Short mmCIF file of C-alpha atoms in Angstrom, two decimals:
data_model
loop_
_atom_site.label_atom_id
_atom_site.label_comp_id
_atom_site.label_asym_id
_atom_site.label_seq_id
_atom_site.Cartn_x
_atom_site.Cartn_y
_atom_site.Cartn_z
CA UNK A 1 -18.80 -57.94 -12.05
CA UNK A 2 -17.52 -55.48 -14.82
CA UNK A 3 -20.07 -52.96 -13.99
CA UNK A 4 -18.87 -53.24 -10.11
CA UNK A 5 -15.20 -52.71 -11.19
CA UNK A 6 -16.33 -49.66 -13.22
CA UNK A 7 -18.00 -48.33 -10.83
CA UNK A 8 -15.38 -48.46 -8.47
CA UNK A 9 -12.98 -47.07 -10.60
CA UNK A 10 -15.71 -43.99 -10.76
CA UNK A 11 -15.53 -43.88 -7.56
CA UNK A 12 -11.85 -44.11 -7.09
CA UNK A 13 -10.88 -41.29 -9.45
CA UNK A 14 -13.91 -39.23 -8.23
CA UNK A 15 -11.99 -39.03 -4.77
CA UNK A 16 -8.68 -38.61 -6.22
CA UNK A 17 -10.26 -35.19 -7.95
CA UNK A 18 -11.85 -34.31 -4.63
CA UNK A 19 -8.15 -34.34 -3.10
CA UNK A 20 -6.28 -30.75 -3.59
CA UNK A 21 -3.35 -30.48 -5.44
CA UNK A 22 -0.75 -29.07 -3.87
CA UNK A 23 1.67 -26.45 -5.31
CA UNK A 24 4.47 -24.64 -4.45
CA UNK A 25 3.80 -20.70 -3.42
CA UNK A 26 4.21 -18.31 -6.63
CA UNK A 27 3.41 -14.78 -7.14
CA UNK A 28 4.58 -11.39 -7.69
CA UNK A 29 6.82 -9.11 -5.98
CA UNK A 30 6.18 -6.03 -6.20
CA UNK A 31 9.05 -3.24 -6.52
CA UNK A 32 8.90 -0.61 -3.59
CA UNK A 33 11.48 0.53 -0.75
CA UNK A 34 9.88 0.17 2.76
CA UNK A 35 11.62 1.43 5.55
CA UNK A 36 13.63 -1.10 7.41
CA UNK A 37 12.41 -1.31 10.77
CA UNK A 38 10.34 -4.12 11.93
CA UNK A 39 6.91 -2.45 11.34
CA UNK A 40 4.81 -3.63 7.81
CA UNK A 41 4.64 -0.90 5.21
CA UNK A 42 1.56 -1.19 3.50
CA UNK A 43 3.19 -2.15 0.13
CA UNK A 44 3.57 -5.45 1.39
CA UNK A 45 0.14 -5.74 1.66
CA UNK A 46 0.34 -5.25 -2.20
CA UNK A 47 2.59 -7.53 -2.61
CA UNK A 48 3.49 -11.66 -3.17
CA UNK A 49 2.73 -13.04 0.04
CA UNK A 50 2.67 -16.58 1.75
CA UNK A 51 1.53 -18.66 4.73
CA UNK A 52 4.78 -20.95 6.38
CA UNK A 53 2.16 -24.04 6.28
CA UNK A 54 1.43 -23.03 2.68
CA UNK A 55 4.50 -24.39 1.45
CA UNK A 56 5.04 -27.92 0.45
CA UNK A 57 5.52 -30.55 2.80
CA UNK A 58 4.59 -28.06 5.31
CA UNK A 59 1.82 -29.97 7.43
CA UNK A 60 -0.27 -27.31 10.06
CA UNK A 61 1.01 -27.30 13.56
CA UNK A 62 3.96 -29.94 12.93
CA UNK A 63 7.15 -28.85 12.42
CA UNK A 64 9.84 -31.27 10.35
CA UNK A 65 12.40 -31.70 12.70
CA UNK A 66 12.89 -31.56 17.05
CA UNK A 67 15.71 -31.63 19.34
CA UNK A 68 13.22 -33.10 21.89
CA UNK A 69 11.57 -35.34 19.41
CA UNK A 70 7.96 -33.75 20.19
CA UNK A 71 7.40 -31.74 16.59
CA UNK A 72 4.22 -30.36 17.21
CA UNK A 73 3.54 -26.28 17.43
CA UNK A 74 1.26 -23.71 17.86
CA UNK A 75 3.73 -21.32 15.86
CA UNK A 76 2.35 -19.56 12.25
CA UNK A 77 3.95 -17.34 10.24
CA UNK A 78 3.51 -15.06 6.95
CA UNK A 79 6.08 -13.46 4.66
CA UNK A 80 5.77 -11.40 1.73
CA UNK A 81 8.05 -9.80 -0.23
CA UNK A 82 9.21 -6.31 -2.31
CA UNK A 83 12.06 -5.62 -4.23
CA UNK A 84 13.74 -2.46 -5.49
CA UNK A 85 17.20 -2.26 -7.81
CA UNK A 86 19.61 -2.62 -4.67
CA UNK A 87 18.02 -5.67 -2.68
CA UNK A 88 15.33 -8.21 -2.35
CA UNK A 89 12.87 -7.49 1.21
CA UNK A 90 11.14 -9.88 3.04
CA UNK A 91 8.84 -9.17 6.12
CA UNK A 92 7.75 -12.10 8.18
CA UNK A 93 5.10 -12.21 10.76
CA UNK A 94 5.94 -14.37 13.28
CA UNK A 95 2.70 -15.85 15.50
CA UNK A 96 3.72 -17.24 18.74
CA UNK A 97 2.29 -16.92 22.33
CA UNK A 98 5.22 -19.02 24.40
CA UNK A 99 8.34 -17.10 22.71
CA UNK A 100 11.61 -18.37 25.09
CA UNK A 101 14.98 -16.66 25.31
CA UNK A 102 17.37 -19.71 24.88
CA UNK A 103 20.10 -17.16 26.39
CA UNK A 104 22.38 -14.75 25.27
CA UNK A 105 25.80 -16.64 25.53
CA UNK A 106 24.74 -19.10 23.42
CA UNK A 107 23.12 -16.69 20.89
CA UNK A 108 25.50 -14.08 20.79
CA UNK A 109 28.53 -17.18 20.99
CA UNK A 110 27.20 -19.58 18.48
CA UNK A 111 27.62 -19.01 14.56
CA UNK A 112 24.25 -20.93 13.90
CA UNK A 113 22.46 -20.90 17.30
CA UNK A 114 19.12 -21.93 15.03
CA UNK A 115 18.12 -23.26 18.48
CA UNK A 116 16.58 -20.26 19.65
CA UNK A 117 13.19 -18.21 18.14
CA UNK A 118 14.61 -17.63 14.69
CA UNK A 119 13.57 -17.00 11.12
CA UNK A 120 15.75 -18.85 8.23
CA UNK A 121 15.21 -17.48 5.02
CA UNK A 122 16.50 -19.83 2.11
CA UNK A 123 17.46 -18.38 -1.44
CA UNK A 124 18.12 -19.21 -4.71
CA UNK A 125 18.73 -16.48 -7.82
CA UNK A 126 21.99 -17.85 -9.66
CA UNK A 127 20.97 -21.43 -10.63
CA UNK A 128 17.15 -21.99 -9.66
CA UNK A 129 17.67 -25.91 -10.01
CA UNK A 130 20.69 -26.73 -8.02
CA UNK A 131 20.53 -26.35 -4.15
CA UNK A 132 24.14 -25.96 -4.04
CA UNK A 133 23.92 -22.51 -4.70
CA UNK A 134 21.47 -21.53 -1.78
CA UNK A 135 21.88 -19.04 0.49
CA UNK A 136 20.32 -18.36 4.29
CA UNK A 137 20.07 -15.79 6.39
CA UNK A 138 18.42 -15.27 9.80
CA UNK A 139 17.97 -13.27 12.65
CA UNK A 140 16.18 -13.68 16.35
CA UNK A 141 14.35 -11.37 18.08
CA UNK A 142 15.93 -11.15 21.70
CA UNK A 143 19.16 -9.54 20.81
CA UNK A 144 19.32 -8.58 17.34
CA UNK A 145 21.76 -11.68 16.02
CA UNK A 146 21.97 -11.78 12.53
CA UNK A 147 23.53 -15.15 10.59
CA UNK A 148 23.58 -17.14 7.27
CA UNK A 149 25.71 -19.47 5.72
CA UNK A 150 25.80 -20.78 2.13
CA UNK A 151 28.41 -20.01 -1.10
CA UNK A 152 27.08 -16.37 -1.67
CA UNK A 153 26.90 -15.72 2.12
CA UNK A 154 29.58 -13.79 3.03
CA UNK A 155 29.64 -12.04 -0.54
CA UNK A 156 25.98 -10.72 0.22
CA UNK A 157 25.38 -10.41 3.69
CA UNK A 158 27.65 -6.94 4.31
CA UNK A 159 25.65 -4.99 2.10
CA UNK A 160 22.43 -6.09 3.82
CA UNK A 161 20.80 -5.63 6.94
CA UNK A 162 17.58 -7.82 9.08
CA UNK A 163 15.86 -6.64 11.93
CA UNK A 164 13.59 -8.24 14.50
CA UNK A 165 11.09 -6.72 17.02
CA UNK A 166 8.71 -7.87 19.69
CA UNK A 167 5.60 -7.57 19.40
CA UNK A 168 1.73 -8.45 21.48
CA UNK A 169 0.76 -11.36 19.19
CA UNK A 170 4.66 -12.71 18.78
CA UNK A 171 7.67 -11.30 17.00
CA UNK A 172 8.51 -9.22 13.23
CA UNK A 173 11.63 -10.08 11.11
CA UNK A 174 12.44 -8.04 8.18
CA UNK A 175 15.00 -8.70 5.90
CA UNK A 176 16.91 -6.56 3.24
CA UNK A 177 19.28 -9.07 1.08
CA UNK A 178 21.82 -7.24 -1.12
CA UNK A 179 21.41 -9.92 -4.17
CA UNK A 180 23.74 -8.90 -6.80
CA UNK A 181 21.66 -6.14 -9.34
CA UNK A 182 21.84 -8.36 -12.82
CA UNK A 183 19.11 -10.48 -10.93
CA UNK A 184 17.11 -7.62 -9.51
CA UNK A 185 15.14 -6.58 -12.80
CA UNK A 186 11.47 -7.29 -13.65
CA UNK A 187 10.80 -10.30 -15.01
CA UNK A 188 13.41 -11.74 -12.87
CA UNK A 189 12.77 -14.72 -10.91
CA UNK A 190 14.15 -15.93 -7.42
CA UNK A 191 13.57 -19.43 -5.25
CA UNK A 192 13.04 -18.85 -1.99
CA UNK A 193 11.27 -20.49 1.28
CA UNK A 194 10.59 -19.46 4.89
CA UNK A 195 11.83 -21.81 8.03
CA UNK A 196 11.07 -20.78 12.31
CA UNK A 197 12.35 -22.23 14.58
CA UNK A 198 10.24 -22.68 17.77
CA UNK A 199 12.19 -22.32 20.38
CA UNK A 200 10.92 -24.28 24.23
CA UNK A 201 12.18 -25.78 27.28
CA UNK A 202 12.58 -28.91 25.89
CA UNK A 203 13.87 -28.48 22.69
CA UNK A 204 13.80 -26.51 19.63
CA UNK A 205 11.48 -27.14 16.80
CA UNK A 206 11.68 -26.86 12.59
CA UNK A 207 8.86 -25.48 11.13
CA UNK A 208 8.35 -24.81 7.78
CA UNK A 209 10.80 -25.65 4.75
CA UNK A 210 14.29 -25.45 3.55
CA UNK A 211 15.47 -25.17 -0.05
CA UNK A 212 16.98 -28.60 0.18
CA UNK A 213 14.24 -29.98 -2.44
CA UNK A 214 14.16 -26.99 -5.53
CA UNK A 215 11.12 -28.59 -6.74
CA UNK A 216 8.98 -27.56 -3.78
CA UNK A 217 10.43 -23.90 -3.30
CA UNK A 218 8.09 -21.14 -3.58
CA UNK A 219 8.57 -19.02 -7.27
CA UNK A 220 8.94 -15.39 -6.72
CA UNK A 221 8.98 -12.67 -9.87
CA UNK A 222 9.79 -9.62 -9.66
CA UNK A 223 7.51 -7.09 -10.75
CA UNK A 224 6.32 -3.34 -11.59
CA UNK A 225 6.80 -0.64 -8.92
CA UNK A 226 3.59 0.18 -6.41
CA UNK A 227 2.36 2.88 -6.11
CA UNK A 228 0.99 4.47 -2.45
CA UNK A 229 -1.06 6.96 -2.64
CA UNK A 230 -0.44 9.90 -0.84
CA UNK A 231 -2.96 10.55 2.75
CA UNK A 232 -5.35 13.05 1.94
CA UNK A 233 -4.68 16.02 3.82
CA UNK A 234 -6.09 17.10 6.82
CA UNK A 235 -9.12 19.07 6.32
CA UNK A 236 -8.19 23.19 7.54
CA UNK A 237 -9.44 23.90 11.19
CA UNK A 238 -12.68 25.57 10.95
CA UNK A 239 -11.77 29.65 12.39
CA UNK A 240 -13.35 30.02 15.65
CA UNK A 241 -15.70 32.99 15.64
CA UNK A 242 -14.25 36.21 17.28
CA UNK A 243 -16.13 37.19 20.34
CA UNK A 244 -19.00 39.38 20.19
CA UNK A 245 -17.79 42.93 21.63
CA UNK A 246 -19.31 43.85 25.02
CA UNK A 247 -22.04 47.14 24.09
CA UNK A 248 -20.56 50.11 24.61
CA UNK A 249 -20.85 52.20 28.08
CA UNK A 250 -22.98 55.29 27.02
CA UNK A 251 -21.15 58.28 26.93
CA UNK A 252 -21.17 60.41 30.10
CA UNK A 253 -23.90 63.44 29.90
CA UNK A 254 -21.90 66.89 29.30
CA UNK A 255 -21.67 68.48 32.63
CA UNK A 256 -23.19 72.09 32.75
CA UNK A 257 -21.49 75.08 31.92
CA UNK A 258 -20.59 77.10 34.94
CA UNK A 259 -22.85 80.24 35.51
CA UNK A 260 -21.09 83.37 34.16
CA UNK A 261 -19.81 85.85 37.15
CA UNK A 262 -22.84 88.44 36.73
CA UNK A 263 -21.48 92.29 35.99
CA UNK A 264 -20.80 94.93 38.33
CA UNK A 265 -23.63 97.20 38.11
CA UNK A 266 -23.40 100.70 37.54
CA UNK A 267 -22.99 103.42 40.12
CA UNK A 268 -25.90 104.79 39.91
CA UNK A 269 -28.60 106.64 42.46
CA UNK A 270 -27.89 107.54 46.24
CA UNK A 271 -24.64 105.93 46.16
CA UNK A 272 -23.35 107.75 43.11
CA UNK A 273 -24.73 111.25 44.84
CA UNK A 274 -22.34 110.22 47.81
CA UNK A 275 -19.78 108.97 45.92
CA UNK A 276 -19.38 112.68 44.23
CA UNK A 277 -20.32 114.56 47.63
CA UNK A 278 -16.84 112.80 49.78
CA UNK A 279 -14.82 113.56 46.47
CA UNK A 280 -15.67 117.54 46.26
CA UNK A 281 -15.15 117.45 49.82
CA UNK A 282 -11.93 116.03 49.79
CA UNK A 283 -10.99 118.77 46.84
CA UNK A 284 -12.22 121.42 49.17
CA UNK A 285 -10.05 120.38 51.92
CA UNK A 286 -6.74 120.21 49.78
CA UNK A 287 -7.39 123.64 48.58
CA UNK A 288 -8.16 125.03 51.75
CA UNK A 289 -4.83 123.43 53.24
CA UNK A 290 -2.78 124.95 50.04
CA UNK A 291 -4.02 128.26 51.02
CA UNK A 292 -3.10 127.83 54.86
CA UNK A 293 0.16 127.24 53.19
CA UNK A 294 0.57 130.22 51.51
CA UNK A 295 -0.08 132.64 54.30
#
């Protein structure tokens, strides 16, 4: 009998080993300024990063709380974080294929329309064990609406700024949250978790976690800067090679000098003899007519 109770008790703590232990999301956050706009910068791939169902309490596919009762979802989201010496970033991934406008009266009306497709973020960097000093802040993705509530709400939200864009797989949020500077400094830590609202016909469902239990929020510390390296340049266009010059047309043939006029040739022979003969006659008639004259 003893050696069946010790084996079961083998057994027993056997399978308790085999069960994970589950523990809130920490990490690093590293310190870089992305550009506020809805697209990832590739620091945050660098950086302190989480699943929404890696949180505590967080169970796959189930959200914690319905309007219509029916919890379950096919919604997933990521967030990871940066930090520089004015604010805290976030970036959130939202993965969704039925997102639903729940209208923009009520969204644009309501100061907490959280029943819509939203993204909560939940913060703690004053006192990390009492929830009283939380802070959220959200935004949806149809129209830009930006809200929060908690003590350090309306101290922090003017001096930051959260976008949201559509995209083929779901929707972006990014988040820029002015916390005050003596807790942005490395070293520094800050609570923090990551809540979406699912958003249907029926009803509107909570997924993820709130910073109602400080025990199961994820631990984020803020780190040294990262640093990008810069593109390699693009590689100088090869210079196209100058077209061969067409050959040369061969040079005309000089033409041929003309013929020189030949020379007069003398007066010479039978024609000379005449020549003389009509000019003595011609004397001999101009003296005969001067002596005619004279008579």
């Amino acid at each position: 009998m003893k050696k069946s109770i010790a084996l079961l008790l083998i057994i027993s703590l056997a399978a308790l080993m085999a069960i994970p232990v589950l523990a809130v999301p920490e990490g690093t956050v590293g310190k870089y300024t992305p550009t506020l706009d809805g697209e990832k910068d590739e620091a945050y791939s660098q950086s302190f990063s989480f699943g929404i169902f890696d949180q505590e309490e967080a169970d796959k596919g189930d959200g914690w709380y319905s309007t219509s009762g029916d919890t379950a979802t096919k919604m997933d989201a990521t967030i990871s974080y940066l930090w520089d010496d004015a604010f805290l970033y976030a970036f959130i991934e939202v993965t969704m294929d039925n997102m639903t406008d729940a209208g923009k009266d009520f969204i644009m009306d309501s100061d907490n329309p959280w029943e819509s497709d939203s993204v909560e973020l939940w913060f703690l960097w004053d006192d990390l064990d009492d929830n009283a000093n939380r802070m959220k802040t959200s935004v949806e993705p149809f129209y830009g609406k930006e809200w929060g509530d908690g003590p350090f709400y309306d101290d922090v939200a003017p001096g930051g700024k959260a976008v949201a864009i559509t995209t083929d797989k779901g929707y972006n949020a990014e988040f820029k949250i002015a916390i005050p500077p003596e807790y942005l400094k490395e070293g520094g830590k800050i609570k923090a978790t990551l809540q979406v609202n699912d958003h249907n016909p029926d009803g509107t469902i909570a997924v993820g976690q709130q910073i109602g239990d400080v025990d199961n929020s994820s631990v984020l510390t803020l780190g040294a800067p990262i640093v990008i390296a810069e593109p390699e340049p693009e590689p100088e266009p090869e210079p196209e090679p100058e077209p061969e010059a067409a050959p040369a047309e061969p040079a005309p043939a000089p033409a041929a000098p003309e013929p020189a006029p030949a020379p007069a040739a003398p007066v010479t022979g039978d024609l000379g003899i005449a020549i003389f003969a009509a000019m003595a006659l011609s004397a001999a008639g101009m003296l005969l007519a001067k002596k005619h004259r004279t008579k």
